[in-house]
Coordinates of C-alpha atoms in Angstrom, one line a residue:
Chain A
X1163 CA -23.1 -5.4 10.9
X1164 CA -21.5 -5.2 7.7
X1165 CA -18.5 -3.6 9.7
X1166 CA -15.4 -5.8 11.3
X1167 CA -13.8 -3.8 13.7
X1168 CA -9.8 -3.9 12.8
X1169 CA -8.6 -1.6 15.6
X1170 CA -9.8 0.7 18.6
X1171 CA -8.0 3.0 20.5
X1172 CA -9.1 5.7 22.7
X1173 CA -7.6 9.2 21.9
X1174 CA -8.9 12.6 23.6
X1175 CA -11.9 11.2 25.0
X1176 CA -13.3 9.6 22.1
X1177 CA -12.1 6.7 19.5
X1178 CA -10.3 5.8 16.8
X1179 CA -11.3 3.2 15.4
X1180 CA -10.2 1.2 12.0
X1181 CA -13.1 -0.8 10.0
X1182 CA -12.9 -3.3 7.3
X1183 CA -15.5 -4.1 5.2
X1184 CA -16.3 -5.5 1.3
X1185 CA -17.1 -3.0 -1.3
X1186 CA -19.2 -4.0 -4.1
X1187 CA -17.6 -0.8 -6.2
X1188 CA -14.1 -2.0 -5.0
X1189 CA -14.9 -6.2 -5.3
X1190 CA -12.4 -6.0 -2.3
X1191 CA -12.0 -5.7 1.2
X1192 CA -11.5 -1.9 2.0
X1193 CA -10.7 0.0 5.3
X1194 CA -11.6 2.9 6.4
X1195 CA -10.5 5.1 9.7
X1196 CA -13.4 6.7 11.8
X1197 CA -13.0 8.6 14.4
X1198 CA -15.8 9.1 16.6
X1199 CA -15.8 12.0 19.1
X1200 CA -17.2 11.8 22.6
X1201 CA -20.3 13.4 21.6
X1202 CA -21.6 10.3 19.6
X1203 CA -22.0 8.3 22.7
X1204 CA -24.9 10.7 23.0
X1205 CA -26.6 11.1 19.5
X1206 CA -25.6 11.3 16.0
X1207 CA -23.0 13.9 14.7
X1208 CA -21.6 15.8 11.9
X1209 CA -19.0 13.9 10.0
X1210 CA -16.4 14.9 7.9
X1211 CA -14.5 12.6 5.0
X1212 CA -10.5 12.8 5.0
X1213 CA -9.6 11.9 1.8
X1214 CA -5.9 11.0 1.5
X1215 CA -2.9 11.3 -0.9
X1216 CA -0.6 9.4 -3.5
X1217 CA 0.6 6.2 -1.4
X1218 CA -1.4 6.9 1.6
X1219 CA -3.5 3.9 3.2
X1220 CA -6.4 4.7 5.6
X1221 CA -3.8 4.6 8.3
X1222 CA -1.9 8.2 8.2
X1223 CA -4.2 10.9 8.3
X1224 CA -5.4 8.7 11.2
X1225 CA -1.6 8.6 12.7
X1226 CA -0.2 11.6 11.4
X1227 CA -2.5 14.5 11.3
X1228 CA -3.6 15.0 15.3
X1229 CA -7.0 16.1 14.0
X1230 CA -8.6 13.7 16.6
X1231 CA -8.2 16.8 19.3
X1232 CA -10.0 19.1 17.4
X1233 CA -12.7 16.4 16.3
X1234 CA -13.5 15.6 19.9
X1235 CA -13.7 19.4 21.0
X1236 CA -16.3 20.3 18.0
X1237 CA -18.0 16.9 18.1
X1238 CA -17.5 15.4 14.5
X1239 CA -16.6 12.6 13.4
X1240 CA -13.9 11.6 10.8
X1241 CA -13.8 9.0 8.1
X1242 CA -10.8 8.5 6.6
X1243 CA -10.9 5.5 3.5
X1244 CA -8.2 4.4 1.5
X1245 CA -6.9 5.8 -1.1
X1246 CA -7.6 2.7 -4.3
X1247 CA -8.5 -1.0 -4.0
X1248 CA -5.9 -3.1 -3.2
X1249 CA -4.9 -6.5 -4.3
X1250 CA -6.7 -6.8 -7.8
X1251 CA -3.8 -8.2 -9.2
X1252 CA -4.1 -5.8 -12.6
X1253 CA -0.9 -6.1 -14.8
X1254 CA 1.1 -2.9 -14.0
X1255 CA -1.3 -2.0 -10.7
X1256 CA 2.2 -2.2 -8.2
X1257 CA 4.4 -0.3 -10.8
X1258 CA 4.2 3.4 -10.0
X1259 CA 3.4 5.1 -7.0
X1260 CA 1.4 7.5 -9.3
X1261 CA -1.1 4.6 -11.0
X1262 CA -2.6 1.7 -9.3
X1263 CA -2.6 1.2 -5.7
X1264 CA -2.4 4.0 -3.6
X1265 CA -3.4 6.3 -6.5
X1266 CA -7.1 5.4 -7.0
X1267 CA -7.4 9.8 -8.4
X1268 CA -11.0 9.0 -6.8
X1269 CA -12.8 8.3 -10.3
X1270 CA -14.4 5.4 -11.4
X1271 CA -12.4 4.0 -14.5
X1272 CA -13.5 3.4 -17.6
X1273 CA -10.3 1.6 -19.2
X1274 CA -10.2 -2.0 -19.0
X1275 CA -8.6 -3.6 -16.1
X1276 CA -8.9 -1.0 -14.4
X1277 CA -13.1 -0.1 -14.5
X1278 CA -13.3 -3.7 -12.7
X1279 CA -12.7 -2.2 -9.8
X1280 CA -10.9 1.2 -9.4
X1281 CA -14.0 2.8 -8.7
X1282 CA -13.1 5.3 -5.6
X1283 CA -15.2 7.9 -6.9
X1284 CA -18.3 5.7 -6.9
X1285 CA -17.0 4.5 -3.4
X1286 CA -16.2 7.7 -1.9
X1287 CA -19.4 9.7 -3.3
X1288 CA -21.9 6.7 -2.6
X1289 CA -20.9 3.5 -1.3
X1290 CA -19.2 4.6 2.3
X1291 CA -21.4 7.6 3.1
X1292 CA -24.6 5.5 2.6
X1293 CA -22.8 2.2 4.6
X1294 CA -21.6 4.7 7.4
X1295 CA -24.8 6.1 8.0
X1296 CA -26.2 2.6 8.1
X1297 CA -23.6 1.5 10.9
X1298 CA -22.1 4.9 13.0
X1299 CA -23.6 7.5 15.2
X1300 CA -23.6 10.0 12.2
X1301 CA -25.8 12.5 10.6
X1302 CA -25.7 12.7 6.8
X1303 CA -27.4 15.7 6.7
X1304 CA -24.3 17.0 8.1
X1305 CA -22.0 16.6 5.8
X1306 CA -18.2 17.5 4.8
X1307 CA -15.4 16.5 2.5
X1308 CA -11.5 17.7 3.0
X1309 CA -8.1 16.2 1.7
X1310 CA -4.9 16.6 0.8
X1311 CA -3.1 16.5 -2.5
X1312 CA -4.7 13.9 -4.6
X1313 CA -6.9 13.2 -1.8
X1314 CA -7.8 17.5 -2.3
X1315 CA -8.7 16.6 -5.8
X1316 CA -11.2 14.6 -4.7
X1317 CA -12.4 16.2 -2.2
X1318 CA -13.3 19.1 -4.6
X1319 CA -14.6 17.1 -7.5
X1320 CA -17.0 14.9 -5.3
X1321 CA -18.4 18.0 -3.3
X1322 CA -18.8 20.0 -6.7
X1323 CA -20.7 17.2 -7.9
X1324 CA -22.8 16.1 -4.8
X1325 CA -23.4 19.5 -3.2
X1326 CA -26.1 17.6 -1.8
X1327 CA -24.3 15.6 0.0
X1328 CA -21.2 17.3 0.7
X1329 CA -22.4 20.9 2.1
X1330 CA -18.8 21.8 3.0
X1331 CA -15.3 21.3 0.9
X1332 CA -11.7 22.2 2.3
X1333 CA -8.1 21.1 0.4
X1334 CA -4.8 21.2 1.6
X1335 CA -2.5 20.9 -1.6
X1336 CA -4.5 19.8 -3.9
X1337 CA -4.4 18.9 -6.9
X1338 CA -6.8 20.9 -8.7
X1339 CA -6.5 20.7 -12.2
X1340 CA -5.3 17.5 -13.5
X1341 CA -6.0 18.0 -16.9
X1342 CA -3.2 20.5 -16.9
X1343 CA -0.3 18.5 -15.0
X1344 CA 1.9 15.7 -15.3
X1345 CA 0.4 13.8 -12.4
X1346 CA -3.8 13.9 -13.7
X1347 CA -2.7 13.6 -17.2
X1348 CA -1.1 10.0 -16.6
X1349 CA -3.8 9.1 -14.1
X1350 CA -6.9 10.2 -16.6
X1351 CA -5.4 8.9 -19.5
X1352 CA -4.6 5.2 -17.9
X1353 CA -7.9 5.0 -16.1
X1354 CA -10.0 7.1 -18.6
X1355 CA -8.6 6.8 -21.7
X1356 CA -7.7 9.2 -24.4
X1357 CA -10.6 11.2 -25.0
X1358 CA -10.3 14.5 -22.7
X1359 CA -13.7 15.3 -22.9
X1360 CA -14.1 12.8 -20.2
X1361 CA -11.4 13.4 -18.3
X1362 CA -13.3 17.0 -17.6
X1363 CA -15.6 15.5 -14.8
X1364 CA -12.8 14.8 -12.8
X1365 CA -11.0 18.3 -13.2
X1366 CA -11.5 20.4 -10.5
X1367 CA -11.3 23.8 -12.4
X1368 CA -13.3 22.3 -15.1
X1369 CA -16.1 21.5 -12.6
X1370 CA -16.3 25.1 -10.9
X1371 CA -16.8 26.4 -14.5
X1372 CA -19.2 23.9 -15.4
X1373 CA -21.6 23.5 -12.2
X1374 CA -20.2 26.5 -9.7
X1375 CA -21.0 26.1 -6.1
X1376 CA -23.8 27.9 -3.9
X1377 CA -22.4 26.3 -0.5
X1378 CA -19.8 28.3 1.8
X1379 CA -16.2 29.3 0.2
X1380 CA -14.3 26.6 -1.0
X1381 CA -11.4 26.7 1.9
X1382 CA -7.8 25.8 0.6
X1383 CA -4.3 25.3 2.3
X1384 CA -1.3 25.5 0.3
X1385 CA 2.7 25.9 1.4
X1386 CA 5.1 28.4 -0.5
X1387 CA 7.6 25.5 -0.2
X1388 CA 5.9 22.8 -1.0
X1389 CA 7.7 20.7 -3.4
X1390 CA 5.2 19.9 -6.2
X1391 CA 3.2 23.5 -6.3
X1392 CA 4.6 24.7 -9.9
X1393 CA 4.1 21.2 -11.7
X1394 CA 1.4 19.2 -9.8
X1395 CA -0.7 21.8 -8.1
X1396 CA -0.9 24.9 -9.8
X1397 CA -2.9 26.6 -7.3
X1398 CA -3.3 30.2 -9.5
X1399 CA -5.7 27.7 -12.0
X1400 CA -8.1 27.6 -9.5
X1401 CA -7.9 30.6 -8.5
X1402 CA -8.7 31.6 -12.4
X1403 CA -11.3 29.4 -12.6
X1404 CA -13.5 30.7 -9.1
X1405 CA -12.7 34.3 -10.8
X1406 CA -14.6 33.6 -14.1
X1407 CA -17.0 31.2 -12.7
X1408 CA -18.1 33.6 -9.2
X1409 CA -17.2 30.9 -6.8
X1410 CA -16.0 32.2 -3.5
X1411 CA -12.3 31.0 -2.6
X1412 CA -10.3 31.3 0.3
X1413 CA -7.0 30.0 -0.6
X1414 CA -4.4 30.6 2.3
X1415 CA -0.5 30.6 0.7
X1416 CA 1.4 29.9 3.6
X1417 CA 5.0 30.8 4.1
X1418 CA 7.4 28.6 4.1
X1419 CA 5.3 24.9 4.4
X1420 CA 5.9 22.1 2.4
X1421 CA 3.9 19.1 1.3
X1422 CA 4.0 17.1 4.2
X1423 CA 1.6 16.4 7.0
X1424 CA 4.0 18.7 9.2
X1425 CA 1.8 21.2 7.3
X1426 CA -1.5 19.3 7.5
X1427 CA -1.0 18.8 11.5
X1428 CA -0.2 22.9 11.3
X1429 CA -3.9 23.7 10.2
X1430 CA -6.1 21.1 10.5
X1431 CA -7.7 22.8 13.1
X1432 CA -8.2 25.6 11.4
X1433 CA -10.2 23.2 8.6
X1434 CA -12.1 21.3 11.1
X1435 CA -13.6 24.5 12.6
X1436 CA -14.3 25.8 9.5
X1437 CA -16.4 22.5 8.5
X1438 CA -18.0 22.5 12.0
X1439 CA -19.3 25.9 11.7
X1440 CA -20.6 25.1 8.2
X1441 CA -22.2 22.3 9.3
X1442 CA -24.1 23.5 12.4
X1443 CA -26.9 25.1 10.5
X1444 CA -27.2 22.9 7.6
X1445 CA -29.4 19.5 7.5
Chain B
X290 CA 29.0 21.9 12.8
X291 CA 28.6 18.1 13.9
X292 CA 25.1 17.6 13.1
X293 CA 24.2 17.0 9.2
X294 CA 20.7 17.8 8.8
X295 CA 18.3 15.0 7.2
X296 CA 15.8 17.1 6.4
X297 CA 13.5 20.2 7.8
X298 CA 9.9 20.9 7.5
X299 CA 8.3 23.7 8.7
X300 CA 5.5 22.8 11.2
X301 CA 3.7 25.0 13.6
X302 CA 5.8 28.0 13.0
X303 CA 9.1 25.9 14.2
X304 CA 10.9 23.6 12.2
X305 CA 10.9 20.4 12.9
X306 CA 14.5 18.6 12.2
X307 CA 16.3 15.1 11.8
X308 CA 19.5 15.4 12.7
X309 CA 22.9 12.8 11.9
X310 CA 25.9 12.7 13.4
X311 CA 28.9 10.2 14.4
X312 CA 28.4 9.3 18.0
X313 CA 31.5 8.3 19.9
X314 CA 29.7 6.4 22.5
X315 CA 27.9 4.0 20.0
X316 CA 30.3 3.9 17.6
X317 CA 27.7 4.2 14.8
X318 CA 26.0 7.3 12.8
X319 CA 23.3 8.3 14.9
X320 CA 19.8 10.3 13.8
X321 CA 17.9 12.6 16.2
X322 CA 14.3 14.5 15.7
X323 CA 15.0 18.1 16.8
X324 CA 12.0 20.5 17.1
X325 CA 12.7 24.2 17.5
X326 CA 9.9 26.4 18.3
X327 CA 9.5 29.9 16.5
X328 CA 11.1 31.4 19.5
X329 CA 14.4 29.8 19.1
X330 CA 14.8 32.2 16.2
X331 CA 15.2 35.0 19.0
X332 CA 17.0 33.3 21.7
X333 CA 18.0 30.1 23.6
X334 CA 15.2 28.2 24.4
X335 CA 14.5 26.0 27.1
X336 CA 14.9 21.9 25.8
X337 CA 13.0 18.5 26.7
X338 CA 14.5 15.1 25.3
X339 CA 11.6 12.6 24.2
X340 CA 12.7 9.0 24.7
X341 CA 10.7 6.7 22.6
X342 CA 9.9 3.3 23.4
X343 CA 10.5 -0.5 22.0
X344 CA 10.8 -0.6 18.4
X345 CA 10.5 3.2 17.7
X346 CA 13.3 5.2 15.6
X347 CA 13.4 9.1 15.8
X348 CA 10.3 9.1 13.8
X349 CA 7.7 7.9 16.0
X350 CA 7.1 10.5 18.4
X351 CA 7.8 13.1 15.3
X352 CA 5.1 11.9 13.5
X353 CA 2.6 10.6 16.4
X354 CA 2.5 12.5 19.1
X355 CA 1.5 16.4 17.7
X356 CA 3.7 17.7 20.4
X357 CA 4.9 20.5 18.2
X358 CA 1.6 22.6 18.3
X359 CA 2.1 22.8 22.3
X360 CA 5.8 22.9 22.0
X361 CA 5.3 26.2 19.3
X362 CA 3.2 27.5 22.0
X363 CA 5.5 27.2 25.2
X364 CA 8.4 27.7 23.3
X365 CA 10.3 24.6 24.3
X366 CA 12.5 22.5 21.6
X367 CA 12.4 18.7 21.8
X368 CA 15.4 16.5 21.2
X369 CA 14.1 12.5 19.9
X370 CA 17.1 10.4 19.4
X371 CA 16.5 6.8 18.4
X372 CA 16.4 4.1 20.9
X373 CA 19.7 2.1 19.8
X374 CA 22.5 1.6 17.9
X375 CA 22.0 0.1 14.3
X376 CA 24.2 -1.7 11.9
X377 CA 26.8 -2.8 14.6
X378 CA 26.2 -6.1 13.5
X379 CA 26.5 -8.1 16.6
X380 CA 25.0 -11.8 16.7
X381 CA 21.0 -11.7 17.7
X382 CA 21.2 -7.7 17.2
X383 CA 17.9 -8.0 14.8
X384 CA 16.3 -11.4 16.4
X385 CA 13.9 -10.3 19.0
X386 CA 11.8 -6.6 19.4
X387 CA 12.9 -6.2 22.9
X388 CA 16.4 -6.7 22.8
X389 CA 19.2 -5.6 20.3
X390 CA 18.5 -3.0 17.8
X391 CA 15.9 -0.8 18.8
X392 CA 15.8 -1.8 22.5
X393 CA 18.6 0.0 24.0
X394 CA 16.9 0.5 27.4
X395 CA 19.1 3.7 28.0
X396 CA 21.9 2.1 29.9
X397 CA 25.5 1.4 29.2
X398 CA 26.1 -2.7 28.4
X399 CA 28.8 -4.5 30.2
X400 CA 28.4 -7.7 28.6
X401 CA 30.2 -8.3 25.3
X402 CA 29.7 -8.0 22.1
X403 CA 26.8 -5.3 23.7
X404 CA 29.6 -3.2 25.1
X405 CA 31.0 -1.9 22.7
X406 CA 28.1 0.4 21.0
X407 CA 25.0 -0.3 23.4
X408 CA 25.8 3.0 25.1
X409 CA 22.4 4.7 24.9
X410 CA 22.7 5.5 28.5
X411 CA 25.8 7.9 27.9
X412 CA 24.7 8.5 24.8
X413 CA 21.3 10.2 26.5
X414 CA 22.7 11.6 29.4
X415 CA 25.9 13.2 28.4
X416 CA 27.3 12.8 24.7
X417 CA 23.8 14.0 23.1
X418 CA 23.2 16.8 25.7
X419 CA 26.6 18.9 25.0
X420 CA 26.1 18.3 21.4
X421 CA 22.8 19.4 21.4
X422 CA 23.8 22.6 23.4
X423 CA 26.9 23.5 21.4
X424 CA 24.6 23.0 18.2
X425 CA 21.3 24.3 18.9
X426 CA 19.8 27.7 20.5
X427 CA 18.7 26.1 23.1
X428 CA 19.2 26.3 27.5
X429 CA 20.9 23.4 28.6
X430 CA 20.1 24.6 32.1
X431 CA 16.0 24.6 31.5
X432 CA 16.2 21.0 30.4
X433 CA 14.3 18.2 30.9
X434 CA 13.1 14.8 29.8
X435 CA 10.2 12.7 29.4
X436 CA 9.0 9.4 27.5
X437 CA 7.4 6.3 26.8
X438 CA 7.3 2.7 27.8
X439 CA 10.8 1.5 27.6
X440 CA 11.8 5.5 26.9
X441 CA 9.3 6.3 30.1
X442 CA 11.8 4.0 32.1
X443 CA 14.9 5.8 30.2
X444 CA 13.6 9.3 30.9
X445 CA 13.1 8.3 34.6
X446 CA 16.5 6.5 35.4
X447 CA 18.8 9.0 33.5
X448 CA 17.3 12.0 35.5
X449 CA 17.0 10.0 38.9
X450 CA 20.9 9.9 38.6
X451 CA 21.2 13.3 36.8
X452 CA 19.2 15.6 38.5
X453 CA 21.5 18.5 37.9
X454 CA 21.3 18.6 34.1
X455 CA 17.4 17.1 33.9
X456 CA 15.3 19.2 36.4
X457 CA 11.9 18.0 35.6
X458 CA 10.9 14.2 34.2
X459 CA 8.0 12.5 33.3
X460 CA 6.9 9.4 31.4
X461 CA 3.9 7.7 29.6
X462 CA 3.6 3.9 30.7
X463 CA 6.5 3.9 31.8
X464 CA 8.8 0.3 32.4
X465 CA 8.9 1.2 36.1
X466 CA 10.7 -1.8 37.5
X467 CA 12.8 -3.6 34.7
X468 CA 14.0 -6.0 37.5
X469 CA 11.1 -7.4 38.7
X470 CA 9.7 -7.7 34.6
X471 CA 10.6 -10.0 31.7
X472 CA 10.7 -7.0 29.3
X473 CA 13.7 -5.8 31.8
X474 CA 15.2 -9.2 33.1
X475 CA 15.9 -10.2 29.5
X476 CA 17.4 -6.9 28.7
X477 CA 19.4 -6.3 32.0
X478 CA 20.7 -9.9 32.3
X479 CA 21.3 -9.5 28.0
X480 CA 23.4 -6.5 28.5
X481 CA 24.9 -6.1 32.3
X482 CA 25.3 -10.2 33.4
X483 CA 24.0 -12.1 35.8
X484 CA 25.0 -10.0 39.1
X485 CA 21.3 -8.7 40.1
X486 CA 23.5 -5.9 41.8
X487 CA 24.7 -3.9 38.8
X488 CA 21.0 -4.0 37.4
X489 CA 20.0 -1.4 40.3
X490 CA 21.3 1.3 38.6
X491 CA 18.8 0.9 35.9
X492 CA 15.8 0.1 37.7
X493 CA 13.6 3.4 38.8
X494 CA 12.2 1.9 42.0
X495 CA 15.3 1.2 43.2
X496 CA 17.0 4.6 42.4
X497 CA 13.8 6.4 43.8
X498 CA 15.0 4.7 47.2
X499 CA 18.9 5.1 46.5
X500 CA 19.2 8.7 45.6
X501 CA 15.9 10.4 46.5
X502 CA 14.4 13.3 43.7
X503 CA 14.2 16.8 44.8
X504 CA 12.9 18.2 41.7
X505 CA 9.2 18.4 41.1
X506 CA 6.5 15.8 41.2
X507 CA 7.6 13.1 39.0
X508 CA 4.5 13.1 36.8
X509 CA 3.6 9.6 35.3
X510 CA 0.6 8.9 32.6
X511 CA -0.7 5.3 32.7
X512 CA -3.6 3.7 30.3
X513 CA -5.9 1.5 32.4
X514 CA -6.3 -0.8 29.8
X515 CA -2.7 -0.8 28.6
X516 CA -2.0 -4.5 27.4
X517 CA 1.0 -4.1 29.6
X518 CA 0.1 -2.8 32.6
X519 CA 0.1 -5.6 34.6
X520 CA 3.0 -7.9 33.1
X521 CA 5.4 -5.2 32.2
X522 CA 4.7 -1.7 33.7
X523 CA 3.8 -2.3 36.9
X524 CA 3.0 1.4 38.4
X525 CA 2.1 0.1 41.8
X526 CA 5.6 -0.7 42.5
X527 CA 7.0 2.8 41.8
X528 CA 4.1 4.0 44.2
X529 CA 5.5 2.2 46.7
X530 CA 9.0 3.3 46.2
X531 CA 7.6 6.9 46.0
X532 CA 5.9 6.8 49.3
X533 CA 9.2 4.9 50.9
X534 CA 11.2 7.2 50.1
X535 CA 9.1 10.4 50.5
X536 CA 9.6 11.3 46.7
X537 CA 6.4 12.6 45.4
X538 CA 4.7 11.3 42.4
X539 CA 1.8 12.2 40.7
X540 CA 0.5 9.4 39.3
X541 CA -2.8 9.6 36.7
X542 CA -4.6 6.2 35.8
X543 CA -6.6 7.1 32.8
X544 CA -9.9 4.7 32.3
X545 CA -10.1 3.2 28.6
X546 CA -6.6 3.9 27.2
X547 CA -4.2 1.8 25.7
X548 CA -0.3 1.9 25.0
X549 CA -0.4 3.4 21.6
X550 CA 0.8 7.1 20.8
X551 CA -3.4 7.7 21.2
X552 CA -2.4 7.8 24.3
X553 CA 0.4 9.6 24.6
X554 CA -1.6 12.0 21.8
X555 CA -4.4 12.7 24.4
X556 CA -2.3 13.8 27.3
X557 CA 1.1 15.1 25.6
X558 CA 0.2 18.4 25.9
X559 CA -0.5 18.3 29.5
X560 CA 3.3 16.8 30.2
X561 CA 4.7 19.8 28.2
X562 CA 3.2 22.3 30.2
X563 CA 4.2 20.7 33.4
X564 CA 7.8 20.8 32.2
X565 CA 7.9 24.3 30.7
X566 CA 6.0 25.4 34.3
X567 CA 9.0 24.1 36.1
X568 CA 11.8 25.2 33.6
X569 CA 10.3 28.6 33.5
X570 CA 12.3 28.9 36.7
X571 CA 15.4 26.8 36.9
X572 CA 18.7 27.7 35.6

């Protein structure tokens, strides 16, 4: 098994487990949380992929969210990976919490150091659904992406670009178009470089113009309160962009929520039944 | 007001709260998770206090558990103080997990230097009660408490000997019989001395044969494969006491889990509806 079992603890009938493994987009050991409902004792499941935020490891959607309930009741699975390699030892890779570890914007790089191996998008898109369908009791052909923040951002851009694979998207404060804010702008131009042409394949408005979606309405969750929505997330650019493009949106603006996963835990369910429903009929 | 707030995030409808404030029992600035359900907005509202185990600050069970979806749903608040002093700056206050700073084991210290602030027993039972009632809409006649491991003993002893202010209890794992485990001989002989006597009036067995419970079914959650269970937890003893002294206890071994908050995840919900059930009707 290509998998080494880091932790497993039962939770609502089911388990949560933590896996390590080596990456050969990465070059390093990466983990990844999977929660497997009770349902997979029985035969192969839908699965859904968490994707997580600035600083995040594997470890709190797992801890923080209480999406496990939910999971076990619908019968999917959750992967949750991390959010960059860790331990490269690039110049700079420790200085921000915004760049470098923690902050992989799930793209692969093109800048040296950092195309040696901050290639999340390549590892989230292809590496880890491929390996986990190798090792867990999942079905690919049931298929969902969700995330939060940064971890939204990629979420949309990998489903807008593997449709294929991803047959349902949901976001929770993402960060949608990071040509356009403070936040993508540092973290294209370090891993991308200048030009902005190519920082368009990893812009989440760009992509609804450019490829549009035929799968269900793109599902997002964003708080009224939430610290970074004027500067970082600019929801009403997405909301521009499914307009011109005729991609359904559901965007829910939610009263008084922040950024935190106070707000995730809130409606995570919500999500999770939304993806399950999706995910029923397809394959 | 006494209490400074930390910080608020909306969550479920409630608000979920961290508290400050100058404790005179401990001596020291003291933080506390509050949760208030959306029905605290109308009126007072009955009020559970969460006692967190070995280790844990304020911010475990906040983060962990996902007890604010049921709490939003009974309309209960929960009060989550930390588990000990800190920054008193006694010798060997940081050394070991299980004694010192985040080991308070709920009791009042008779041995110096411990004496002076290792008061989490008053603390819990008295100082943090009133404040929490003068303070916050809530019932201090609908009140009760519950917790885990070291907190599971807490929540057990302080209500034993309180039964008029903390009408219903329950605990996850609970440290059942500090006096007859190392996690309890080395923090009762630590705190109180030598004389085996005084530690009685922090051991649960032996206050379930002193002083009897009227209240409802004490309700204890245990893991069956709980990495403690047989060195530290020890639930067959407080059967025993239970059926010596005619107190009933309801008692749920649960195959396959552990000691971790997936535990107390699964089954919180279920302990929040037995308290609300009883506090429905007390006061």
């Amino acid at each position: 098994m290509a998998l080494e079992q880091v932790s497993a603890n039962k939770c609502f009938g089911g388990t949560q487990f933590v896996y390590r493994h080596d990456s050969h987009e990465t070059g390093t050991s990466m983990r990844f949380g999977a929660y497997l409902p009770p349902q997979a004792q029985a035969g192969k499941v839908p699965v859904l992929y968490w994707l997580s935020g600035l600083t995040c490891t594997e470890e709190n959607f797992i801890v923080k969210a209480g999406a496990q309930r939910v999971a076990a009741e619908l019968g999917v699975a959750i992967i949750a990976p991390d959010t960059s390699p860790r331990g490269l030892g690039y110049p700079g890779e420790d200085d921000s919490y915004d760049f470098g570890t923690g902050a992989g914007f799930y793209l692969d790089a093109t800048e040296a150091p950092w195309s040696g191996g901050y290639r999340m998008y390549s590892y989230v898109a292809e590496e880890l659904p491929a390996l986990v369908a190798d090792e867990l009791p999942v079905d690919p052909a049931r298929c969902g992406i969700l995330g939060h923040s940064m971890g939204g951002h990629g979420a949309l851009t990998i489903a807008l670009k593997n449709p294929q694979r991803f047959r349902s998207v949901s976001a929770f404060s993402p960060i949608v178009a990071p040509m356009h804010v403070p936040w993508g702008q540092k973290a294209l131009g370090g891993y991308l470089g200048p030009d902005r042409e190519s920082w368009k394949a990893y812009d989440t408005t760009e992509l609804v113009r450019s490829r549009g979606w035929k799968g269900p309405p793109l599902l997002v969750e964003q708080g009224d309160a939430d610290q970074f929505l004027a500067d970082g997330l600019r929801p009403e650019l997405l909301e521009q962009a499914c307009r011109d493009a005729g991609v359904p949106l559901t965007l829910n603006m939610r009263e008084g929520y922040d950024h935190s996963y106070f707000f995730i835990a809130t409606f995570i369910a919500d999500h999770l039944r939304y993806h399950a429903a999706h995910l029923q009929t397809a394959g």
